[in-house]
Amino acid sequence: MNKDSKVTWEEYKQATYGYYLANPEEFEDASDQFNFKRMLPRDERRFKTADLDGDTSLTREEFTAFLHPEEFEHMKDIVILETLDDIDKNGDGYVDEDEYIADMFAHEDGGPEPDWVKTEREQFADFRDINKDGKMDKEEVRHWILPQDYDHALAEARHLVYESDVNKDQLLSKEEILENWNMFVGSQATNYGEDLIRNHVEL
């Protein structure tokens, strides 16, 4: 990195994929090669979308949008595209019911589906497939993964409290936070742990 407070695509590519690009023979496993070849153009597409001024480098704000696209309005189409890339296995541009289920449940033993999977199938039919054509298009995928009334910060905060509040008093003690420190330092809700080192009367 050249310490200019910006990240160019070449800098990011070298930092993330440099070893693979320089030593492709070490990645002979077909699945590894597939993942790298798939992720590189995907990251480049996301990088270009985050680069609002088109100067082929990202400021701190633009790089934050690159890392957390679901938080930025101009990045939400990328979130939709990447979701389709991941789930749309037959490449028809839609997510059908089986693809939707396969994203969360691998039916390997051939036995009956668990009840929660049956519930998810009902969710798909009743709520995900809004126009009732048996599949989700881009707008229906958007409605599913980026609902308008969904507050990411609030949801993350509630998740942290639920997972860490051992005595279930709806409050987090210093001990409870320290017991689950790894969750907090990986959370956007605490600014990746920085908020925990500031003085808080509550703690």
PDB file of C-alpha atoms in Angstrom:
ATOM      1  CA  MET A   1       0.000   0.000   0.000  1.00  0.00           C
ATOM      2  CA  ASN A   2       1.245   3.501  -0.751  1.00  0.00           C
ATOM      3  CA  LYS A   3      -0.188   5.175   2.411  1.00  0.00           C
ATOM      4  CA  ASP A   4      -2.198   7.790   0.471  1.00  0.00           C
ATOM      5  CA  SER A   5      -5.434   7.066   2.408  1.00  0.00           C
ATOM      6  CA  LYS A   6      -6.938   5.494  -0.703  1.00  0.00           C
ATOM      7  CA  VAL A   7      -7.066   1.917  -1.935  1.00  0.00           C
ATOM      8  CA  THR A   8      -6.687   1.245  -5.649  1.00  0.00           C
ATOM      9  CA  TRP A   9      -8.052  -1.875  -7.294  1.00  0.00           C
ATOM     10  CA  GLU A  10      -4.520  -3.088  -7.996  1.00  0.00           C
ATOM     11  CA  GLU A  11      -3.563  -2.655  -4.335  1.00  0.00           C
ATOM     12  CA  TYR A  12      -6.638  -4.544  -3.170  1.00  0.00           C
ATOM     13  CA  LYS A  13      -6.171  -7.271  -5.769  1.00  0.00           C
ATOM     14  CA  GLN A  14      -2.552  -7.816  -4.773  1.00  0.00           C
ATOM     15  CA  ALA A  15      -3.349  -7.813  -1.049  1.00  0.00           C
ATOM     16  CA  THR A  16      -6.245 -10.246  -1.439  1.00  0.00           C
ATOM     17  CA  TYR A  17      -5.357 -12.397  -4.445  1.00  0.00           C
ATOM     18  CA  GLY A  18      -1.652 -11.711  -4.953  1.00  0.00           C
ATOM     19  CA  TYR A  19      -0.416 -15.047  -3.668  1.00  0.00           C
ATOM     20  CA  TYR A  20      -2.878 -16.948  -5.837  1.00  0.00           C
ATOM     21  CA  LEU A  21      -2.041 -14.893  -8.920  1.00  0.00           C
ATOM     22  CA  ALA A  22       1.688 -15.429  -8.381  1.00  0.00           C
ATOM     23  CA  ASN A  23       1.413 -19.125  -7.494  1.00  0.00           C
ATOM     24  CA  PRO A  24      -1.538 -20.605  -9.396  1.00  0.00           C
ATOM     25  CA  GLU A  25       0.111 -24.041  -9.467  1.00  0.00           C
ATOM     26  CA  GLU A  26      -0.414 -24.329  -5.703  1.00  0.00           C
ATOM     27  CA  PHE A  27      -4.154 -24.160  -6.205  1.00  0.00           C
ATOM     28  CA  GLU A  28      -4.678 -27.236  -8.324  1.00  0.00           C
ATOM     29  CA  ASP A  29      -7.808 -28.262  -6.478  1.00  0.00           C
ATOM     30  CA  ALA A  30     -10.709 -27.589  -8.832  1.00  0.00           C
ATOM     31  CA  SER A  31     -12.904 -26.046  -6.143  1.00  0.00           C
ATOM     32  CA  ASP A  32     -10.119 -23.645  -5.068  1.00  0.00           C
ATOM     33  CA  GLN A  33      -9.545 -22.542  -8.651  1.00  0.00           C
ATOM     34  CA  PHE A  34     -13.270 -22.107  -9.169  1.00  0.00           C
ATOM     35  CA  ASN A  35     -13.590 -19.966  -6.027  1.00  0.00           C
ATOM     36  CA  PHE A  36     -10.701 -17.681  -6.948  1.00  0.00           C
ATOM     37  CA  LYS A  37     -11.787 -17.292 -10.562  1.00  0.00           C
ATOM     38  CA  ARG A  38     -15.302 -16.539  -9.406  1.00  0.00           C
ATOM     39  CA  MET A  39     -14.451 -14.150  -6.574  1.00  0.00           C
ATOM     40  CA  LEU A  40     -11.917 -11.985  -8.420  1.00  0.00           C
ATOM     41  CA  PRO A  41     -14.331 -10.558 -11.054  1.00  0.00           C
ATOM     42  CA  ARG A  42     -17.058 -10.384  -8.429  1.00  0.00           C
ATOM     43  CA  ASP A  43     -14.874  -8.243  -6.172  1.00  0.00           C
ATOM     44  CA  GLU A  44     -13.869  -6.080  -9.128  1.00  0.00           C
ATOM     45  CA  ARG A  45     -17.513  -5.466 -10.005  1.00  0.00           C
ATOM     46  CA  ARG A  46     -18.244  -4.486  -6.399  1.00  0.00           C
ATOM     47  CA  PHE A  47     -15.139  -2.273  -6.264  1.00  0.00           C
ATOM     48  CA  LYS A  48     -16.180  -0.362  -9.391  1.00  0.00           C
ATOM     49  CA  THR A  49     -19.669   0.174  -7.985  1.00  0.00           C
ATOM     50  CA  ALA A  50     -18.244   1.523  -4.722  1.00  0.00           C
ATOM     51  CA  ASP A  51     -15.927   3.885  -6.649  1.00  0.00           C
ATOM     52  CA  LEU A  52     -18.430   6.737  -6.943  1.00  0.00           C
ATOM     53  CA  ASP A  53     -16.029   9.275  -8.440  1.00  0.00           C
ATOM     54  CA  GLY A  54     -14.613   6.770 -10.923  1.00  0.00           C
ATOM     55  CA  ASP A  55     -10.962   7.421 -10.123  1.00  0.00           C
ATOM     56  CA  THR A  56     -10.174   3.671  -9.742  1.00  0.00           C
ATOM     57  CA  SER A  57      -9.367   4.126  -6.062  1.00  0.00           C
ATOM     58  CA  LEU A  58     -11.526   4.060  -2.948  1.00  0.00           C
ATOM     59  CA  THR A  59     -11.623   6.617  -0.163  1.00  0.00           C
ATOM     60  CA  ARG A  60     -12.337   5.449   3.390  1.00  0.00           C
ATOM     61  CA  GLU A  61     -16.073   5.993   2.851  1.00  0.00           C
ATOM     62  CA  GLU A  62     -16.053   4.223  -0.511  1.00  0.00           C
ATOM     63  CA  PHE A  63     -14.056   1.316   0.910  1.00  0.00           C
ATOM     64  CA  THR A  64     -16.579   0.989   3.742  1.00  0.00           C
ATOM     65  CA  ALA A  65     -19.305   0.739   1.079  1.00  0.00           C
ATOM     66  CA  PHE A  66     -17.231  -1.939  -0.677  1.00  0.00           C
ATOM     67  CA  LEU A  67     -16.918  -3.979   2.532  1.00  0.00           C
ATOM     68  CA  HIS A  68     -20.507  -3.479   3.739  1.00  0.00           C
ATOM     69  CA  PRO A  69     -22.621  -2.891   0.629  1.00  0.00           C
ATOM     70  CA  GLU A  70     -25.916  -3.655   2.360  1.00  0.00           C
ATOM     71  CA  GLU A  71     -25.524  -0.419   4.349  1.00  0.00           C
ATOM     72  CA  PHE A  72     -25.324   1.889   1.300  1.00  0.00           C
ATOM     73  CA  GLU A  73     -28.175   2.678  -1.068  1.00  0.00           C
ATOM     74  CA  HIS A  74     -26.007   2.849  -4.208  1.00  0.00           C
ATOM     75  CA  MET A  75     -24.590  -0.625  -3.443  1.00  0.00           C
ATOM     76  CA  LYS A  76     -27.834  -2.499  -2.955  1.00  0.00           C
ATOM     77  CA  ASP A  77     -28.105  -3.703  -6.561  1.00  0.00           C
ATOM     78  CA  ILE A  78     -24.728  -5.392  -6.061  1.00  0.00           C
ATOM     79  CA  VAL A  79     -26.077  -7.181  -2.980  1.00  0.00           C
ATOM     80  CA  ILE A  80     -28.967  -8.478  -5.100  1.00  0.00           C
ATOM     81  CA  LEU A  81     -26.648  -9.625  -7.912  1.00  0.00           C
ATOM     82  CA  GLU A  82     -24.313 -11.398  -5.505  1.00  0.00           C
ATOM     83  CA  THR A  83     -27.226 -13.140  -3.808  1.00  0.00           C
ATOM     84  CA  LEU A  84     -28.446 -14.369  -7.187  1.00  0.00           C
ATOM     85  CA  ASP A  85     -24.910 -15.475  -8.083  1.00  0.00           C
ATOM     86  CA  ASP A  86     -24.817 -17.573  -4.911  1.00  0.00           C
ATOM     87  CA  ILE A  87     -28.289 -19.111  -4.943  1.00  0.00           C
ATOM     88  CA  ASP A  88     -29.385 -19.265  -8.604  1.00  0.00           C
ATOM     89  CA  LYS A  89     -27.733 -22.597  -9.418  1.00  0.00           C
ATOM     90  CA  ASN A  90     -29.391 -23.129 -12.811  1.00  0.00           C
ATOM     91  CA  GLY A  91     -28.422 -19.653 -14.027  1.00  0.00           C
ATOM     92  CA  ASP A  92     -31.879 -18.569 -15.179  1.00  0.00           C
ATOM     93  CA  GLY A  93     -31.772 -15.278 -13.273  1.00  0.00           C
ATOM     94  CA  TYR A  94     -34.367 -16.338 -10.701  1.00  0.00           C
ATOM     95  CA  VAL A  95     -34.469 -18.152  -7.354  1.00  0.00           C
ATOM     96  CA  ASP A  96     -36.949 -21.013  -7.349  1.00  0.00           C
ATOM     97  CA  GLU A  97     -38.226 -22.774  -4.229  1.00  0.00           C
ATOM     98  CA  ASP A  98     -35.676 -25.602  -4.339  1.00  0.00           C
ATOM     99  CA  GLU A  99     -32.775 -23.152  -4.775  1.00  0.00           C
ATOM    100  CA  TYR A 100     -34.134 -21.092  -1.877  1.00  0.00           C
ATOM    101  CA  ILE A 101     -34.253 -24.163   0.373  1.00  0.00           C
ATOM    102  CA  ALA A 102     -30.886 -25.506  -0.828  1.00  0.00           C
ATOM    103  CA  ASP A 103     -29.233 -22.305   0.368  1.00  0.00           C
ATOM    104  CA  MET A 104     -30.067 -23.221   3.970  1.00  0.00           C
ATOM    105  CA  PHE A 105     -30.572 -26.991   4.001  1.00  0.00           C
ATOM    106  CA  ALA A 106     -28.613 -29.789   2.332  1.00  0.00           C
ATOM    107  CA  HIS A 107     -30.857 -32.818   1.968  1.00  0.00           C
ATOM    108  CA  GLU A 108     -28.160 -35.481   2.091  1.00  0.00           C
ATOM    109  CA  ASP A 109     -29.639 -38.476   3.882  1.00  0.00           C
ATOM    110  CA  GLY A 110     -32.770 -38.786   1.764  1.00  0.00           C
ATOM    111  CA  GLY A 111     -35.024 -38.779   4.834  1.00  0.00           C
ATOM    112  CA  PRO A 112     -38.011 -36.534   5.509  1.00  0.00           C
ATOM    113  CA  GLU A 113     -37.444 -32.793   5.662  1.00  0.00           C
ATOM    114  CA  PRO A 114     -37.371 -31.218   9.129  1.00  0.00           C
ATOM    115  CA  ASP A 115     -40.409 -29.186  10.136  1.00  0.00           C
ATOM    116  CA  TRP A 116     -38.488 -25.910   9.884  1.00  0.00           C
ATOM    117  CA  VAL A 117     -37.779 -26.622   6.214  1.00  0.00           C
ATOM    118  CA  LYS A 118     -41.477 -27.194   5.580  1.00  0.00           C
ATOM    119  CA  THR A 119     -42.117 -23.851   7.285  1.00  0.00           C
ATOM    120  CA  GLU A 120     -39.567 -22.181   5.004  1.00  0.00           C
ATOM    121  CA  ARG A 121     -41.305 -23.658   1.948  1.00  0.00           C
ATOM    122  CA  GLU A 122     -44.541 -22.111   3.196  1.00  0.00           C
ATOM    123  CA  GLN A 123     -42.717 -18.812   3.728  1.00  0.00           C
ATOM    124  CA  PHE A 124     -41.494 -18.948   0.153  1.00  0.00           C
ATOM    125  CA  ALA A 125     -44.955 -19.596  -1.251  1.00  0.00           C
ATOM    126  CA  ASP A 126     -46.788 -17.135   0.991  1.00  0.00           C
ATOM    127  CA  PHE A 127     -44.346 -14.236   1.321  1.00  0.00           C
ATOM    128  CA  ARG A 128     -41.194 -14.534  -0.829  1.00  0.00           C
ATOM    129  CA  ASP A 129     -42.864 -15.313  -4.162  1.00  0.00           C
ATOM    130  CA  ILE A 130     -44.953 -12.154  -4.260  1.00  0.00           C
ATOM    131  CA  ASN A 131     -46.301 -12.547  -7.798  1.00  0.00           C
ATOM    132  CA  LYS A 132     -46.921 -16.297  -7.318  1.00  0.00           C
ATOM    133  CA  ASP A 133     -45.015 -17.468 -10.398  1.00  0.00           C
ATOM    134  CA  GLY A 134     -43.048 -20.088  -8.477  1.00  0.00           C
ATOM    135  CA  LYS A 135     -39.773 -18.159  -8.332  1.00  0.00           C
ATOM    136  CA  MET A 136     -38.219 -14.936  -7.052  1.00  0.00           C
ATOM    137  CA  ASP A 137     -37.105 -12.271  -9.505  1.00  0.00           C
ATOM    138  CA  LYS A 138     -34.637  -9.476  -8.629  1.00  0.00           C
ATOM    139  CA  GLU A 139     -37.269  -7.293  -6.979  1.00  0.00           C
ATOM    140  CA  GLU A 140     -38.573 -10.174  -4.889  1.00  0.00           C
ATOM    141  CA  VAL A 141     -35.001 -11.053  -3.848  1.00  0.00           C
ATOM    142  CA  ARG A 142     -34.531  -7.378  -2.912  1.00  0.00           C
ATOM    143  CA  HIS A 143     -37.687  -7.473  -0.792  1.00  0.00           C
ATOM    144  CA  TRP A 144     -36.433 -10.656   0.891  1.00  0.00           C
ATOM    145  CA  ILE A 145     -32.860  -9.673   1.789  1.00  0.00           C
ATOM    146  CA  LEU A 146     -33.207  -5.872   1.992  1.00  0.00           C
ATOM    147  CA  PRO A 147     -36.689  -5.194   3.387  1.00  0.00           C
ATOM    148  CA  GLN A 148     -37.474  -1.488   3.612  1.00  0.00           C
ATOM    149  CA  ASP A 149     -38.422  -1.543   7.287  1.00  0.00           C
ATOM    150  CA  TYR A 150     -35.370  -3.557   8.404  1.00  0.00           C
ATOM    151  CA  ASP A 151     -32.950  -1.764  10.729  1.00  0.00           C
ATOM    152  CA  HIS A 152     -29.570  -3.522  10.451  1.00  0.00           C
ATOM    153  CA  ALA A 153     -28.056  -1.748  13.477  1.00  0.00           C
ATOM    154  CA  LEU A 154     -31.046  -2.544  15.692  1.00  0.00           C
ATOM    155  CA  ALA A 155     -31.084  -6.169  14.560  1.00  0.00           C
ATOM    156  CA  GLU A 156     -27.358  -6.501  15.241  1.00  0.00           C
ATOM    157  CA  ALA A 157     -27.722  -4.922  18.692  1.00  0.00           C
ATOM    158  CA  ARG A 158     -30.590  -7.259  19.575  1.00  0.00           C
ATOM    159  CA  HIS A 159     -28.529 -10.236  18.377  1.00  0.00           C
ATOM    160  CA  LEU A 160     -25.589  -9.207  20.589  1.00  0.00           C
ATOM    161  CA  VAL A 161     -27.841  -8.852  23.640  1.00  0.00           C
ATOM    162  CA  TYR A 162     -29.616 -12.157  22.966  1.00  0.00           C
ATOM    163  CA  GLU A 163     -26.363 -14.095  22.584  1.00  0.00           C
ATOM    164  CA  SER A 164     -24.501 -12.448  25.478  1.00  0.00           C
ATOM    165  CA  ASP A 165     -27.157 -11.742  28.120  1.00  0.00           C
ATOM    166  CA  VAL A 166     -26.542 -14.890  30.186  1.00  0.00           C
ATOM    167  CA  ASN A 167     -28.868 -14.002  33.071  1.00  0.00           C
ATOM    168  CA  LYS A 168     -31.568 -12.699  30.690  1.00  0.00           C
ATOM    169  CA  ASP A 169     -32.078  -9.410  32.531  1.00  0.00           C
ATOM    170  CA  GLN A 170     -32.073  -7.437  29.241  1.00  0.00           C
ATOM    171  CA  LEU A 171     -28.859  -5.710  30.344  1.00  0.00           C
ATOM    172  CA  LEU A 172     -25.247  -6.497  29.533  1.00  0.00           C
ATOM    173  CA  SER A 173     -22.703  -6.478  32.322  1.00  0.00           C
ATOM    174  CA  LYS A 174     -19.009  -5.916  31.735  1.00  0.00           C
ATOM    175  CA  GLU A 175     -18.447  -9.597  32.526  1.00  0.00           C
ATOM    176  CA  GLU A 176     -21.015 -10.735  29.938  1.00  0.00           C
ATOM    177  CA  ILE A 177     -19.403  -8.569  27.259  1.00  0.00           C
ATOM    178  CA  LEU A 178     -15.910  -9.833  28.100  1.00  0.00           C
ATOM    179  CA  GLU A 179     -17.165 -13.422  28.047  1.00  0.00           C
ATOM    180  CA  ASN A 180     -18.308 -12.895  24.455  1.00  0.00           C
ATOM    181  CA  TRP A 181     -15.686 -10.344  23.393  1.00  0.00           C
ATOM    182  CA  ASN A 182     -15.133 -12.033  20.015  1.00  0.00           C
ATOM    183  CA  MET A 183     -18.732 -11.310  18.980  1.00  0.00           C
ATOM    184  CA  PHE A 184     -18.417  -7.641  19.897  1.00  0.00           C
ATOM    185  CA  VAL A 185     -15.136  -6.937  18.137  1.00  0.00           C
ATOM    186  CA  GLY A 186     -16.603  -8.436  14.967  1.00  0.00           C
ATOM    187  CA  SER A 187     -19.769  -6.361  15.122  1.00  0.00           C
ATOM    188  CA  GLN A 188     -20.670  -3.206  13.214  1.00  0.00           C
ATOM    189  CA  ALA A 189     -22.908  -2.238  16.144  1.00  0.00           C
ATOM    190  CA  THR A 190     -19.817  -1.586  18.307  1.00  0.00           C
ATOM    191  CA  ASN A 191     -17.767  -0.081  15.450  1.00  0.00           C
ATOM    192  CA  TYR A 192     -15.735  -3.321  15.437  1.00  0.00           C
ATOM    193  CA  GLY A 193     -14.908  -3.080  19.127  1.00  0.00           C
ATOM    194  CA  GLU A 194     -13.779   0.552  19.216  1.00  0.00           C
ATOM    195  CA  ASP A 195     -16.859   1.653  21.160  1.00  0.00           C
ATOM    196  CA  LEU A 196     -16.019  -0.820  23.912  1.00  0.00           C
ATOM    197  CA  ILE A 197     -12.805   0.959  24.865  1.00  0.00           C
ATOM    198  CA  ARG A 198     -14.515   4.306  25.354  1.00  0.00           C
ATOM    199  CA  ASN A 199     -15.881   5.286  28.758  1.00  0.00           C
ATOM    200  CA  HIS A 200     -19.497   4.253  29.271  1.00  0.00           C
ATOM    201  CA  VAL A 201     -21.355   4.904  32.519  1.00  0.00           C
ATOM    202  CA  GLU A 202     -23.674   1.970  31.781  1.00  0.00           C
ATOM    203  CA  LEU A 203     -20.799  -0.478  32.059  1.00  0.00           C
TER     204      LEU A 203
END
